[in-house]
Tab-separated table of C-alpha atoms in Angstrom:
chain	number	residue	atom	x	y	z
A	1	MET	CA	22.960	16.460	24.702
A	2	SER	CA	21.521	19.872	25.465
A	3	LEU	CA	17.900	20.567	24.605
A	4	LYS	CA	19.020	23.108	22.006
A	5	LEU	CA	21.218	20.563	20.219
A	6	THR	CA	18.530	17.894	20.499
A	7	ILE	CA	16.008	20.230	18.875
A	8	GLU	CA	18.449	21.111	16.103
A	9	LYS	CA	19.096	17.439	15.368
A	10	ALA	CA	15.393	16.527	15.530
A	11	ALA	CA	14.495	19.444	13.232
A	12	LEU	CA	17.099	18.286	10.733
A	13	ILE	CA	15.605	14.796	10.755
A	14	ALA	CA	12.029	16.120	10.582
A	15	GLY	CA	12.913	18.533	7.783
A	16	SER	CA	12.384	21.788	9.686
A	17	GLN	CA	11.363	23.183	13.053
A	18	THR	CA	7.835	23.569	11.674
A	19	GLU	CA	7.701	19.885	10.755
A	20	LEU	CA	9.122	18.969	14.165
A	21	ALA	CA	6.366	21.017	15.787
A	22	LYS	CA	3.755	19.079	13.808
A	23	LEU	CA	5.276	15.755	14.873
A	24	ILE	CA	5.048	16.599	18.570
A	25	ASP	CA	1.767	18.525	18.265
A	26	VAL	CA	2.852	21.999	19.339
A	27	ALA	CA	2.814	25.395	17.654
A	28	PRO	CA	6.006	26.131	15.684
A	29	GLN	CA	6.807	29.104	17.926
A	30	HIS	CA	6.928	26.702	20.890
A	31	ILE	CA	9.904	24.950	19.300
A	32	SER	CA	11.717	28.287	19.026
A	33	GLY	CA	10.845	29.034	22.647
A	34	PHE	CA	12.063	25.623	23.827
A	35	LYS	CA	15.292	26.124	21.903
A	36	SER	CA	15.974	29.622	23.271
A	37	GLY	CA	14.891	28.738	26.807
A	38	SER	CA	12.126	31.330	26.867
A	39	ARG	CA	9.503	28.568	27.071
A	40	THR	CA	9.674	25.533	29.347
A	41	CYS	CA	9.761	22.209	27.554
A	42	GLY	CA	8.008	19.578	29.651
A	43	LEU	CA	9.344	16.084	30.089
A	44	LYS	CA	6.895	14.430	27.678
A	45	LYS	CA	7.714	16.833	24.827
A	46	ARG	CA	11.425	16.650	25.580
A	47	VAL	CA	11.345	12.859	25.327
A	48	GLN	CA	9.386	13.072	22.053
A	49	ILE	CA	11.991	15.458	20.618
A	50	ALA	CA	14.807	13.195	21.823
A	51	GLU	CA	13.229	10.137	20.213
A	52	ILE	CA	13.010	11.949	16.876
A	53	ALA	CA	16.653	13.003	17.252
A	54	GLY	CA	17.667	9.428	18.073
A	55	ALA	CA	18.837	10.367	21.557
A	56	ASP	CA	18.670	8.026	24.540
A	57	ARG	CA	15.343	8.387	26.400
A	58	LEU	CA	16.766	7.650	29.845
A	59	ARG	CA	19.602	10.159	29.450
A	60	THR	CA	17.034	12.720	28.284
A	61	ILE	CA	15.018	12.165	31.452
A	62	PHE	CA	18.130	12.628	33.622
A	63	GLU	CA	19.056	15.799	31.714
A	64	TYR	CA	15.526	17.141	32.232
A	65	PHE	CA	15.834	16.742	35.989
A	66	ALA	CA	19.426	18.045	36.034
A	67	ASP	CA	18.254	21.211	34.266
A	68	SER	CA	15.721	21.809	37.028
A	69	LEU	CA	18.313	21.746	39.822
A	70	ASP	CA	19.256	25.010	41.529
A	71	GLU	CA	22.966	25.702	41.095
A	72	LYS	CA	22.857	28.183	44.004
A	73	ASP	CA	22.125	25.301	46.383
A	74	SER	CA	25.400	23.455	47.029
A	75	PHE	CA	23.737	20.026	47.313
A	76	GLU	CA	21.761	20.475	44.073
A	77	ALA	CA	24.800	21.954	42.298
A	78	GLU	CA	26.861	18.893	43.244
A	79	ALA	CA	24.089	16.563	42.057
A	80	LYS	CA	23.969	18.413	38.745
A	81	ARG	CA	27.749	18.077	38.294
A	82	ILE	CA	27.523	14.328	38.958
A	83	MET	CA	24.731	13.928	36.392
A	84	GLU	CA	26.761	15.671	33.682
């Protein structure tokens, strides 16, 4: 599940993005930044969001690393395709 969808699901469960922010101890604007991609969401926060959303922790960790791969590099692009 993409980070954006995970955040949307977690926010629904938490009651709002503001409540989600409180649960993971970040400013509410950080949630918006994570969701839009304008702010990097670290692994620890991403796992916390995934747990609230009911997503699989291990898959979340793999998705985190897949998102960091460079699609311009053929080896990394292939690895990313395999992980999807």
